PDB file of C-alpha atoms in Angstrom:
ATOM      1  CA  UNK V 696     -15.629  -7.377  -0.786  1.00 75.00           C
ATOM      2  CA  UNK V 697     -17.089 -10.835  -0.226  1.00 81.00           C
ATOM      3  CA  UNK V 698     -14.189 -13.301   1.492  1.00 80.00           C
ATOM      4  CA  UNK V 699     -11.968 -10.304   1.471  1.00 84.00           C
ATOM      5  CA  UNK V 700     -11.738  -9.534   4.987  1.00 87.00           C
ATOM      6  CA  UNK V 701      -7.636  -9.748   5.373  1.00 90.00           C
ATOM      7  CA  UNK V 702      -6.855  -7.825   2.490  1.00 89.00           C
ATOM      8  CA  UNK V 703      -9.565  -5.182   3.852  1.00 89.00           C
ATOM      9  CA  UNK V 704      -7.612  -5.112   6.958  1.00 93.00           C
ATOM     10  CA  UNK V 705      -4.363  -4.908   5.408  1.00 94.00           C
ATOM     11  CA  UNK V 706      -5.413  -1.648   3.472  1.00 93.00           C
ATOM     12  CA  UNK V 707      -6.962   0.396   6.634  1.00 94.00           C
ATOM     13  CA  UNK V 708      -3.777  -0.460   8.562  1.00 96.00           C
ATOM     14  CA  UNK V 709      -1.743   0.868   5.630  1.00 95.00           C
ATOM     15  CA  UNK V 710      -4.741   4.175   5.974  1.00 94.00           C
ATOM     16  CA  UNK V 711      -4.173   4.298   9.399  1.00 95.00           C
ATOM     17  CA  UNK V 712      -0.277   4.111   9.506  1.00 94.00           C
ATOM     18  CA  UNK V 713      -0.019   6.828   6.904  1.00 91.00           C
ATOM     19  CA  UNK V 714       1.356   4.476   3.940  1.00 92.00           C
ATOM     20  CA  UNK V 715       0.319   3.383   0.869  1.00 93.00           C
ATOM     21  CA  UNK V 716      -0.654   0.007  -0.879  1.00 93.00           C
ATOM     22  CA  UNK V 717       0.841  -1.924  -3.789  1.00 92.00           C
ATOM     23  CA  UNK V 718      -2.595  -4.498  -5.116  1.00 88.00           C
ATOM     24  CA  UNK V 719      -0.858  -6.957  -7.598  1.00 84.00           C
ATOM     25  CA  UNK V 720      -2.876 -10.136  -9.128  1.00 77.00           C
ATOM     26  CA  UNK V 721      -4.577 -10.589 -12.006  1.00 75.00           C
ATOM     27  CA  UNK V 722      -7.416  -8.644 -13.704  1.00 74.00           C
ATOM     28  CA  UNK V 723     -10.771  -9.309 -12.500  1.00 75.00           C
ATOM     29  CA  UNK V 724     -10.197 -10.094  -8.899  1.00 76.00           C
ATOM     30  CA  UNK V 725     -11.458  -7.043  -7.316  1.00 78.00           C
ATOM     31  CA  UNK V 726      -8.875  -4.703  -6.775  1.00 80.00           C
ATOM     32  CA  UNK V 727     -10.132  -1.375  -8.441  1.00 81.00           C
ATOM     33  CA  UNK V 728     -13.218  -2.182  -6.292  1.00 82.00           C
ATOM     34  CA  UNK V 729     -11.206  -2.646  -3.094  1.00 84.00           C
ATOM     35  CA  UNK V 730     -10.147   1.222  -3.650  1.00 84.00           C
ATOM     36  CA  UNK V 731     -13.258   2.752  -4.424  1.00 85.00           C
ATOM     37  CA  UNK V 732     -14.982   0.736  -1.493  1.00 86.00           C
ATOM     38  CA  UNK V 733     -12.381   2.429   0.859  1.00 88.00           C
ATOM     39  CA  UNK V 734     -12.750   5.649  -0.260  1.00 86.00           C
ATOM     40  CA  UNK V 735     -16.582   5.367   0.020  1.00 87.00           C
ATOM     41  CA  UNK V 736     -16.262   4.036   3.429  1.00 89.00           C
ATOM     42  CA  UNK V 737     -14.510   7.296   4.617  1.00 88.00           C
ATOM     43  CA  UNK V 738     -15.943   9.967   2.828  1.00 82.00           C
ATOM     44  CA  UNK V 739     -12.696  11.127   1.039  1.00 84.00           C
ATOM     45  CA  UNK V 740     -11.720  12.369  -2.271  1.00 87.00           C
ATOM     46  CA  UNK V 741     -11.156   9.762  -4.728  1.00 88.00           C
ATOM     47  CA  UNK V 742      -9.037   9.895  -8.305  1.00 90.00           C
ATOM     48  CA  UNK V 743      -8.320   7.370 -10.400  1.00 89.00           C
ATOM     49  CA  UNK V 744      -4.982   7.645 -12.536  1.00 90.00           C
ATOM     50  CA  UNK V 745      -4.907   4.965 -15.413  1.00 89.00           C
ATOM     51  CA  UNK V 746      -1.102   4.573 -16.600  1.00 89.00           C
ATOM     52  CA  UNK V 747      -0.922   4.163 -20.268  1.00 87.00           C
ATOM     53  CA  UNK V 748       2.405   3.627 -22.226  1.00 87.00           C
ATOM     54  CA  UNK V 749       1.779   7.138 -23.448  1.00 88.00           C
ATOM     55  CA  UNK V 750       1.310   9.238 -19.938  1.00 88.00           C
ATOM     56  CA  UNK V 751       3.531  12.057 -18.864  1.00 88.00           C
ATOM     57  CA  UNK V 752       4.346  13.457 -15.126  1.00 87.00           C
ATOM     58  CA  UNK V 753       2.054  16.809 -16.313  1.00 87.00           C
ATOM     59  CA  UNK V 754      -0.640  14.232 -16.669  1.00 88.00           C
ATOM     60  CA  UNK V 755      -0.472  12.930 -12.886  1.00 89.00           C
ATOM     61  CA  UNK V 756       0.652  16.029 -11.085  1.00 88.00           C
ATOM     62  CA  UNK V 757      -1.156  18.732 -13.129  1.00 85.00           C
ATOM     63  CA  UNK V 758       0.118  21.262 -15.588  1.00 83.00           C
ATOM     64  CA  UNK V 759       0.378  25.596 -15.305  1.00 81.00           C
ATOM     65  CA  UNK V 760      -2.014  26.722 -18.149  1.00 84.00           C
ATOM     66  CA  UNK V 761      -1.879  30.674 -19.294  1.00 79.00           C
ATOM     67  CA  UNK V 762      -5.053  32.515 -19.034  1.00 79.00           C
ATOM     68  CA  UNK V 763      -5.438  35.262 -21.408  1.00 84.00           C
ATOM     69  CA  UNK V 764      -8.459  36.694 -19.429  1.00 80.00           C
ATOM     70  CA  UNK V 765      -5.813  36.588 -16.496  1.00 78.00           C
ATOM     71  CA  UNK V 766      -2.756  37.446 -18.278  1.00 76.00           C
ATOM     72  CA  UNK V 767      -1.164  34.559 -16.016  1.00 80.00           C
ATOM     73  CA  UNK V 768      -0.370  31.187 -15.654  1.00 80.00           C
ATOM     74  CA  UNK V 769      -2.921  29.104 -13.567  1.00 80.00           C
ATOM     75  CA  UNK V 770      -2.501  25.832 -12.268  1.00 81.00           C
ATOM     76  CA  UNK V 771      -4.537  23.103 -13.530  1.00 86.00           C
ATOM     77  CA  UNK V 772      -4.152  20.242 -11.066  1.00 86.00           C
ATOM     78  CA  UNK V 773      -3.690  16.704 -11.798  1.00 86.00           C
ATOM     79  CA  UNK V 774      -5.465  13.423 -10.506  1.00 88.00           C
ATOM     80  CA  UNK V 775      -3.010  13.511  -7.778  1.00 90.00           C
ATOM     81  CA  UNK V 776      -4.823  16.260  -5.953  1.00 89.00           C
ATOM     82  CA  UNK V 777      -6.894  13.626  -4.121  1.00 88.00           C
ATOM     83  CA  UNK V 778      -7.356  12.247  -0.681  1.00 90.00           C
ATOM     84  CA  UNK V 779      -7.265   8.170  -1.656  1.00 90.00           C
ATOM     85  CA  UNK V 780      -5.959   7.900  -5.195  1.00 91.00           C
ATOM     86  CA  UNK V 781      -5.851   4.756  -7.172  1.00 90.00           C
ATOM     87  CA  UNK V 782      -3.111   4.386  -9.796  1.00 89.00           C
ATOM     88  CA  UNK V 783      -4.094   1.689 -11.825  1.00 88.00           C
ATOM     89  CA  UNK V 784      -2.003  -0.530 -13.629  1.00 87.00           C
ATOM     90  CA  UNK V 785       1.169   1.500 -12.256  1.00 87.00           C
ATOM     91  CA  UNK V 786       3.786  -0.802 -14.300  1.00 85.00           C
ATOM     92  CA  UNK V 787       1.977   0.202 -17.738  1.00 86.00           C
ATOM     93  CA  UNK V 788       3.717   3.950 -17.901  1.00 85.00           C
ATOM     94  CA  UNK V 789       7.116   4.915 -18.173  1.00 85.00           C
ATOM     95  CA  UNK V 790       9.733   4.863 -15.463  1.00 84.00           C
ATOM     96  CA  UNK V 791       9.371   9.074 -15.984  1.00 83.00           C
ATOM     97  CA  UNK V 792       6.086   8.967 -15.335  1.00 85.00           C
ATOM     98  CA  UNK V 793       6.118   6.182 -12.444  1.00 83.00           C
ATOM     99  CA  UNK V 794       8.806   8.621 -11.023  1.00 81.00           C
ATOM    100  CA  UNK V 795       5.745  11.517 -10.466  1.00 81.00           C
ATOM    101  CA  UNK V 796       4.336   9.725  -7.716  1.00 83.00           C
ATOM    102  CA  UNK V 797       7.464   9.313  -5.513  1.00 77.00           C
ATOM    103  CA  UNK V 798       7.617  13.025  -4.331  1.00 77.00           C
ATOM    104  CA  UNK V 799       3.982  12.758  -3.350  1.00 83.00           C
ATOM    105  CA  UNK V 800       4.289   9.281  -1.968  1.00 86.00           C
ATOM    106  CA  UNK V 801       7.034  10.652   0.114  1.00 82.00           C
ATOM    107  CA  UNK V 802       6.994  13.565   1.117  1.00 82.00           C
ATOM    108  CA  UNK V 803       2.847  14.425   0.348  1.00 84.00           C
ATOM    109  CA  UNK V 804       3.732  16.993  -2.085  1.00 85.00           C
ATOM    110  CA  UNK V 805       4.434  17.886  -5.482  1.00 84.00           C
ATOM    111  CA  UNK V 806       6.477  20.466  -7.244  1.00 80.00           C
ATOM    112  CA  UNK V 807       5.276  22.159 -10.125  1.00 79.00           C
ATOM    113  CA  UNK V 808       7.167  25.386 -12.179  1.00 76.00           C
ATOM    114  CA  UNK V 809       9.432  25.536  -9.066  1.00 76.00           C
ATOM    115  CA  UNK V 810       6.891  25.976  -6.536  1.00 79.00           C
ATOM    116  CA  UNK V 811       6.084  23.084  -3.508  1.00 83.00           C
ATOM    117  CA  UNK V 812       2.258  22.393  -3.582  1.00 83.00           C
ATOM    118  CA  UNK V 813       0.947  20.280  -0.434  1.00 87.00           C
ATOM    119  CA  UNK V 814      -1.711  17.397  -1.211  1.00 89.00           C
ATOM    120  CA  UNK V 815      -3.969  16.497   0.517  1.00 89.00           C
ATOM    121  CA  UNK V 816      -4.269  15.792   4.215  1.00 88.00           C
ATOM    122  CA  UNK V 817      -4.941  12.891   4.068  1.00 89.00           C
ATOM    123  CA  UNK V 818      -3.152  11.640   1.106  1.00 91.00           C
ATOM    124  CA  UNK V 819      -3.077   7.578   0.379  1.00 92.00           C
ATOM    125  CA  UNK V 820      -2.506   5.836  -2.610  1.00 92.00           C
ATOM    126  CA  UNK V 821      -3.119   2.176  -3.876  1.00 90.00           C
ATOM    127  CA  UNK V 822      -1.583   1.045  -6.755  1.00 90.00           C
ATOM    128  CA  UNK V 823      -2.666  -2.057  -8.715  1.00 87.00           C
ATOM    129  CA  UNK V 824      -0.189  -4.257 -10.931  1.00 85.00           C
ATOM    130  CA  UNK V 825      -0.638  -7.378 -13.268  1.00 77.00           C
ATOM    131  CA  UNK V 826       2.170  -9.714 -12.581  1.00 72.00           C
ATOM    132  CA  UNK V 827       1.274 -11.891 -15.048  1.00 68.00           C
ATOM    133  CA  UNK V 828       1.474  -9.546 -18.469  1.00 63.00           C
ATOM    134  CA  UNK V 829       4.751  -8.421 -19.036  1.00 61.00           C
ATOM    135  CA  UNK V 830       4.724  -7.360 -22.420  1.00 63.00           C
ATOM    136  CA  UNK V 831       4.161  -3.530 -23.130  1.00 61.00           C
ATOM    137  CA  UNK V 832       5.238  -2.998 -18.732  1.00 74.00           C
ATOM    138  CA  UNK V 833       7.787  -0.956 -17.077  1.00 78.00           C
ATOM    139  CA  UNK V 834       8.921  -3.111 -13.711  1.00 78.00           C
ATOM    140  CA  UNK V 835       8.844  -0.472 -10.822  1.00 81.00           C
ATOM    141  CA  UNK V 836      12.352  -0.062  -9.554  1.00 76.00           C
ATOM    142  CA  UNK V 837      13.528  -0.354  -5.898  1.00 77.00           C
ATOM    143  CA  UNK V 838      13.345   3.277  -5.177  1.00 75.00           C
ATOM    144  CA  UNK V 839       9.356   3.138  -6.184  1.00 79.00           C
ATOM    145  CA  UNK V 840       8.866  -0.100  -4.352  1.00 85.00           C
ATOM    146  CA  UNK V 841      10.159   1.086  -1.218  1.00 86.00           C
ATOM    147  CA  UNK V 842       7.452   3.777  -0.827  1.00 87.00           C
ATOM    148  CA  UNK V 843       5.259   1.507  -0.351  1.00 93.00           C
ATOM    149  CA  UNK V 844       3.951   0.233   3.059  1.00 94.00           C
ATOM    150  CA  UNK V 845       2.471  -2.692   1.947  1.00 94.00           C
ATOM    151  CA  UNK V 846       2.000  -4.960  -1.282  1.00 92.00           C
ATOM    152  CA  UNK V 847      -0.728  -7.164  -1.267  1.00 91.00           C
ATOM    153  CA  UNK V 848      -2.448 -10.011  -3.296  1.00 86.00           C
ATOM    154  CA  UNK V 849      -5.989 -10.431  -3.474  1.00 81.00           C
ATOM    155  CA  UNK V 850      -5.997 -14.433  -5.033  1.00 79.00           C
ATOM    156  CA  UNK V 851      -9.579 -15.641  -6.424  1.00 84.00           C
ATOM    157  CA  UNK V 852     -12.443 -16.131  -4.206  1.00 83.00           C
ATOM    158  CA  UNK V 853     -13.904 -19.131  -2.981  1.00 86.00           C
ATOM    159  CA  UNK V 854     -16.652 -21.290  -4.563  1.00 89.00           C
ATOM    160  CA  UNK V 855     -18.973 -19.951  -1.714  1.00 90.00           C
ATOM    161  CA  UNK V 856     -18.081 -16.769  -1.869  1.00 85.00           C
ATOM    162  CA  UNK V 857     -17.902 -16.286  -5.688  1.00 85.00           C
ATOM    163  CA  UNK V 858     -21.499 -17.508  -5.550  1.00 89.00           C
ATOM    164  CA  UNK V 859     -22.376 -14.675  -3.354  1.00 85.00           C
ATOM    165  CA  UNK V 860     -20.822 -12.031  -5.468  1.00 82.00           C
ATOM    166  CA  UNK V 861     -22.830 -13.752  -8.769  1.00 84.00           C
ATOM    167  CA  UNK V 862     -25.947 -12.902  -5.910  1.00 84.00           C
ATOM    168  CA  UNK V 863     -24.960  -9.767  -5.092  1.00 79.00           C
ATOM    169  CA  UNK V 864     -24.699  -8.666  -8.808  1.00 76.00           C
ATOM    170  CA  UNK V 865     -27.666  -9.553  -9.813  1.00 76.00           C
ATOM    171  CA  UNK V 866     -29.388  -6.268  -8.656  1.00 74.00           C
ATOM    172  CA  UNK V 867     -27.874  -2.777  -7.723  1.00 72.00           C
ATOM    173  CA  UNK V 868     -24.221  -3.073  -7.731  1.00 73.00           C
ATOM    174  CA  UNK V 869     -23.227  -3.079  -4.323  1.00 74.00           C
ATOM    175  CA  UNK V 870     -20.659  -0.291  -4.693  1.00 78.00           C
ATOM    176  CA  UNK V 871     -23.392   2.031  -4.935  1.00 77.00           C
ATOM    177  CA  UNK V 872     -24.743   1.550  -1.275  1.00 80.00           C
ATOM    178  CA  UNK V 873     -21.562   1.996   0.650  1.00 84.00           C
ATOM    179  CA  UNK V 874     -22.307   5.075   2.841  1.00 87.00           C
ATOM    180  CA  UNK V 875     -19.302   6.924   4.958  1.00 90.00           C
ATOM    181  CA  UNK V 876     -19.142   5.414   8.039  1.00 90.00           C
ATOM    182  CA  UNK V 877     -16.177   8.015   9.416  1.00 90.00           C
ATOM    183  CA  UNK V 878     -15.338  11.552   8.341  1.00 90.00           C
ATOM    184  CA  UNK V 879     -11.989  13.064   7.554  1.00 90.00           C
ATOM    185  CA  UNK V 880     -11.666  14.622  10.367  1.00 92.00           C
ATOM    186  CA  UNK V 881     -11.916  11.168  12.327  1.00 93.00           C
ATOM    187  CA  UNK V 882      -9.948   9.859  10.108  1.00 93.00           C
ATOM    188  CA  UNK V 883      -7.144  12.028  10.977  1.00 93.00           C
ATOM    189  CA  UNK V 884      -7.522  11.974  14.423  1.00 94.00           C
ATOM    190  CA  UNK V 885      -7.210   8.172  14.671  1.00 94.00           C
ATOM    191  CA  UNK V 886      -4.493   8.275  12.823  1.00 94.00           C
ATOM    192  CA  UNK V 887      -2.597  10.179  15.664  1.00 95.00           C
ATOM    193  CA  UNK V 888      -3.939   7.966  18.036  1.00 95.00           C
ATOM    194  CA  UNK V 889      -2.664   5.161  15.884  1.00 95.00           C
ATOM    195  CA  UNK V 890       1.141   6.519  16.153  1.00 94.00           C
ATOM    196  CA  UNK V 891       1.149   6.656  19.929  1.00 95.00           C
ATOM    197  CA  UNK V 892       0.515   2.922  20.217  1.00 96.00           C
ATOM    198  CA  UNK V 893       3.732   1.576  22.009  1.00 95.00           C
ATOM    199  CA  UNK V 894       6.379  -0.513  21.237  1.00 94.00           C
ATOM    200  CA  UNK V 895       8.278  -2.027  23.722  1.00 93.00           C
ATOM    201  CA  UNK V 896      12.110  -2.159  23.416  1.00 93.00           C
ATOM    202  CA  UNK V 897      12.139  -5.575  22.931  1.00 94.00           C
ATOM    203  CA  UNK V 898       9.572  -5.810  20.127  1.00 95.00           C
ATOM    204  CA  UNK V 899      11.254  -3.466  18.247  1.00 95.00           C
ATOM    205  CA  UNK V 900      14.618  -5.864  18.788  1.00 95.00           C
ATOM    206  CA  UNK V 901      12.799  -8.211  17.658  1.00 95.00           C
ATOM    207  CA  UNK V 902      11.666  -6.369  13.851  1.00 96.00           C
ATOM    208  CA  UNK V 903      15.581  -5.464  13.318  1.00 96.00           C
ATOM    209  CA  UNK V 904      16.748  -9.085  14.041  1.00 95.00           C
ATOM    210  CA  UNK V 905      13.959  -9.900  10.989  1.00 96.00           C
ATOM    211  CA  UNK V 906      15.130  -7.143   9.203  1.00 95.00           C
ATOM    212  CA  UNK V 907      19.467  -8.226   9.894  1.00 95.00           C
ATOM    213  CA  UNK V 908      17.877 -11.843   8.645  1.00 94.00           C
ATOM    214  CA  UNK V 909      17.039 -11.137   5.117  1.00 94.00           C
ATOM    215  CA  UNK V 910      20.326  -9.082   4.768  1.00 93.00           C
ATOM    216  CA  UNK V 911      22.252 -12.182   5.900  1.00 92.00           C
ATOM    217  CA  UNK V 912      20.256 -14.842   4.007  1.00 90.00           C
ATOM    218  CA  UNK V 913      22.214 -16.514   1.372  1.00 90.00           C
ATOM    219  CA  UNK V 914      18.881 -16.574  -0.677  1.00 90.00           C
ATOM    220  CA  UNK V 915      18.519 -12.897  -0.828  1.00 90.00           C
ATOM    221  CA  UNK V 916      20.754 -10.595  -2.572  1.00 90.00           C
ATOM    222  CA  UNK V 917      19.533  -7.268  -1.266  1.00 89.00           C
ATOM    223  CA  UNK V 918      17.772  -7.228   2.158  1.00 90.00           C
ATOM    224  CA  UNK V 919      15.406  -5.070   3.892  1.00 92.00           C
ATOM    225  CA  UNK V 920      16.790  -1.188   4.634  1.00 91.00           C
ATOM    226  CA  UNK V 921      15.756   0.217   7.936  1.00 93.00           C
ATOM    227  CA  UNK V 922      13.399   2.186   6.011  1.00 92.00           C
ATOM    228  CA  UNK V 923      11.429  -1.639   6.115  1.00 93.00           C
ATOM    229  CA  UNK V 924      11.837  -1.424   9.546  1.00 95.00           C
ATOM    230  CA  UNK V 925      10.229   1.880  10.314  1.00 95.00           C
ATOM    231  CA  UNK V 926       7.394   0.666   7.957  1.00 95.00           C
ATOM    232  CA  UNK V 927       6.975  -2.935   9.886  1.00 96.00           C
ATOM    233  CA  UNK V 928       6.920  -0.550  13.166  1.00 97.00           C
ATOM    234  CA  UNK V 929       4.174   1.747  11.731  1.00 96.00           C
ATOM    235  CA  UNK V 930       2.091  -1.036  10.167  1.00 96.00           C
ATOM    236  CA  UNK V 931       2.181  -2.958  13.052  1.00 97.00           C
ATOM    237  CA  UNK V 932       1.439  -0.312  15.818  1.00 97.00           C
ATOM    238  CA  UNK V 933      -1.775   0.411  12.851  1.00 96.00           C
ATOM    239  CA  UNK V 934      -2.970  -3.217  13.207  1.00 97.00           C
ATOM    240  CA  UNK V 935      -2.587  -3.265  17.607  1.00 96.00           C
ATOM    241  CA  UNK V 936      -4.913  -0.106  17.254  1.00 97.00           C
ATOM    242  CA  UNK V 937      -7.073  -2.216  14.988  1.00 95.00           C
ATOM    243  CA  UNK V 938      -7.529  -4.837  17.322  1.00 94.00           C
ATOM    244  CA  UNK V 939      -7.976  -2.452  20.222  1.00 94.00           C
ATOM    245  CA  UNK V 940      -5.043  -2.497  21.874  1.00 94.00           C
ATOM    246  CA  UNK V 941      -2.390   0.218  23.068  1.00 93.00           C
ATOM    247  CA  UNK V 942       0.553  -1.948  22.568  1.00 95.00           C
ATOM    248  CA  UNK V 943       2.445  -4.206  19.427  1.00 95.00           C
ATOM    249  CA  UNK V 944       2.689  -7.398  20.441  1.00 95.00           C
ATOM    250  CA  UNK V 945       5.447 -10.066  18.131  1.00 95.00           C
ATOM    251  CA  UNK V 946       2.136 -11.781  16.588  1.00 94.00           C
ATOM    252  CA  UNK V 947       1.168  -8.433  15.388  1.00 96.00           C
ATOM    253  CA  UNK V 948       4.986  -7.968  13.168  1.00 96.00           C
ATOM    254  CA  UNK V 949       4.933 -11.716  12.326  1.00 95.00           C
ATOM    255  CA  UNK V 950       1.366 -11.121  10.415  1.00 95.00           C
ATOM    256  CA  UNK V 951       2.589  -8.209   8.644  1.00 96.00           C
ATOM    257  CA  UNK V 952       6.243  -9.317   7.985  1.00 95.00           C
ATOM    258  CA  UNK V 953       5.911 -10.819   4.448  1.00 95.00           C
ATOM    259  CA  UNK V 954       3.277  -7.945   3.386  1.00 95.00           C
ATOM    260  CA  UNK V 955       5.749  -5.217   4.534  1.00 96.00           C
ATOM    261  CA  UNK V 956       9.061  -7.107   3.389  1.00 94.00           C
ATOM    262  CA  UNK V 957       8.473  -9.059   0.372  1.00 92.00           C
ATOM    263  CA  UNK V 958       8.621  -6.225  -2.257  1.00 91.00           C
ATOM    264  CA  UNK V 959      12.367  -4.647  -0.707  1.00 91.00           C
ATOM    265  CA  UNK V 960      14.263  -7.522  -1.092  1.00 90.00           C
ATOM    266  CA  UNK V 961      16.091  -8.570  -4.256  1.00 88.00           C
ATOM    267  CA  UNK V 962      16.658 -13.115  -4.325  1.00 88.00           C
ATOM    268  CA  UNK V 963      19.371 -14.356  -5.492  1.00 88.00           C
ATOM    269  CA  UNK V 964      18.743 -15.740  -9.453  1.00 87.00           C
ATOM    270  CA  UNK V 965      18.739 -19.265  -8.749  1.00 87.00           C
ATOM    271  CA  UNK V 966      15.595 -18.903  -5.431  1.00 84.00           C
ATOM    272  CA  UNK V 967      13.971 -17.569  -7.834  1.00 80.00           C
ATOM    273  CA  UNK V 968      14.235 -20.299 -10.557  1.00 83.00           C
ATOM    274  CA  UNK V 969      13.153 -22.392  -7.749  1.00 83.00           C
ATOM    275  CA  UNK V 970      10.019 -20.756  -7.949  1.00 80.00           C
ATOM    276  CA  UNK V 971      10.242 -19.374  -4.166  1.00 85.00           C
ATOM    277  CA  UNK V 972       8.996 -16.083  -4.273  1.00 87.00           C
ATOM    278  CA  UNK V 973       9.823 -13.265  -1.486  1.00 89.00           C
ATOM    279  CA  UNK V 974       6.883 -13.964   0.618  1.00 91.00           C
ATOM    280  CA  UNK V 975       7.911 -17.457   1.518  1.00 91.00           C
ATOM    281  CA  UNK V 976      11.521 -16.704   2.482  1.00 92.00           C
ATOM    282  CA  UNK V 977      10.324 -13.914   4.406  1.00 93.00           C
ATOM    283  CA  UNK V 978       7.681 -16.523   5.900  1.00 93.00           C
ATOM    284  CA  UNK V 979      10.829 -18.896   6.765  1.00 93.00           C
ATOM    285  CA  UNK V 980      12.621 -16.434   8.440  1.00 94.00           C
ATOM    286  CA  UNK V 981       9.921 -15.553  10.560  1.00 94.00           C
ATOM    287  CA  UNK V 982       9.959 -19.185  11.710  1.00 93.00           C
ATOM    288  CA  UNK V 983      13.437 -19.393  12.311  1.00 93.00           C
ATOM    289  CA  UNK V 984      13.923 -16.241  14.212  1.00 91.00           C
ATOM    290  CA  UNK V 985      13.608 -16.053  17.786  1.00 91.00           C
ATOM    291  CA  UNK V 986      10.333 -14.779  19.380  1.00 90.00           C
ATOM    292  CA  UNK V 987      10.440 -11.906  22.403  1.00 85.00           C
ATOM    293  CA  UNK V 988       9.161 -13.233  25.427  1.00 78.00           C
ATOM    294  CA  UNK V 989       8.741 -11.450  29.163  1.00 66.00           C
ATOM    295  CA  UNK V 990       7.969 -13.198  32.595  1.00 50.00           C
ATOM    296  CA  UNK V 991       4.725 -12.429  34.194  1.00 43.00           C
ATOM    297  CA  UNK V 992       4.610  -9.769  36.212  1.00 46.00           C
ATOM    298  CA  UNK V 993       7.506  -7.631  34.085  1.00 49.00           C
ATOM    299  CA  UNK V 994       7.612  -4.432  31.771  1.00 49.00           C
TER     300      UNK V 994
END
């Protein structure tokens, strides 16, 4: 992913801290590729769900099938049986269908004829979205949104670096020489080292007073729930392990504020008018909120 390096970053730490990843821009930009790159990279699973207008739940979980040879029903599963799944133009199927991925999102399984099926271990989704074509799209609702870690946009490349993808192109596409660098089983196991990356007291202070910000800005009519909280936590202790370090420091929630925020609030009508869009009000109230900050020689 050539000049891609943040939003590379942004979807390990979503990997590492056990979420999931909403990709919206427009087509062409590399986001399908950003998936299968990951899932190369680690070895994993990978299924790729493309939402149509006409695509039921059965589709995406998997559907019991009777087997006369049998004489029983066997379970056929879905796409969703996967270890890094890519759900591709999410806001093209119906709410019903949108709805299939929430138990699995959640809770990392799915029920099917009454019976609780785990997925997985691990289990990690990224979604892609157009923003831009509405017509024939299903808007994810709140509930949906919120079950995702992060949402992130991948903008167009530079001159320089679009030049190097046109070079890179040319020849064997480069998806095809990504070899695992990590197994599974590492995978997992950094992941628990990942969670026990501390957060002092005052750091954490720090994420609610964000959080108690958007719900008191005039500009936004539904804040952040402390279920955006627990995800700025996670996210953020993901990126300290990232850059080697045992502890969250306030830089580390300030760079994933506005990726971990933007997509649970609601603005107010007339912000958005304005053409102010989530990320910069949560960018503003980063600014204006006051920074954590110990003496030397403290804990």
């Amino acid at each position: 992913m050539i000049g891609k390096r943040d939003v590379a970053e942004l979807s390990v730490v979503a990997l590492l801290a056990g979420g999931h990843v909403l990709l919206e821009d427009v087509p062409g930009v590399g986001k399908t590729m950003m998936v299968r790159a990951l899932a190369r990279s680690v070895g994993a699973e990978f299924k790729r769900i493309q939402f149509t207008p006409d695509l039921l739940p059965s589709d995406v979980i998997g559907v019991s099938i009777y087997s006369p040879k049998e004489m029983e029903f066997q379970f056929r599963p879905g796409p969703i049986m996967g270890n890094i799944v890519l759900a591709d133009e999410i806001n093209r199927t119906s709410p019903k269908t949108q709805s299939a991925l929430l138990e699995g999102m959640e809770e990392a399984s799915v029920t099917v004829d009454g019976r609780t099926l785990a997925l997985p271990d691990p289990f990690f989704v990224m979604a892609t979205q157009n923003p831009v074509e509405h017509e024939g799209t299903y808007p994810l609702p709140e509930a949906q949104l919120d079950r995702f870690l992060l949402k992130v946009k991948m903008g167009y490349p530079v001159r320089e670096d679009e030049v190097e993808v046109l070079r890179r192109a040319e020849k064997q596409p480069p998806i095809d020489r990504i070899q695992p660098v990590i197994t599974l089983d590492e995978l997992r196991d950094i992941r628990i080292r990942a969670a026990e990356v501390s957060v002092d007291d005052t750091v954490k202070g720090y994420i609610v007073d964000l959080a108690e910000s958007t719900r008191k800005s005039p500009d936004i009519r539904l804040g952040v729930s402390p279920r955006g909280s627990i995800a700025l936590m996670r996210a953020a202790r993901a990126l300290a392990f990232l850059e080697g370090r045992d502890y969250v420091l306030p830089d580390d929630v300030q760079h994933l504020a506005p990726y971990v925020f933007s997509h649970r609030m609601i603005l107010q009508p007339e912000v958005r008018y304005e053409g102010i869009d989530a990320e910069e009000l949560v960018e503003r109230i980063v600014t204006r909120t006051k920074v954590p900050v110990r003496r030397a020689g403290t804990r």
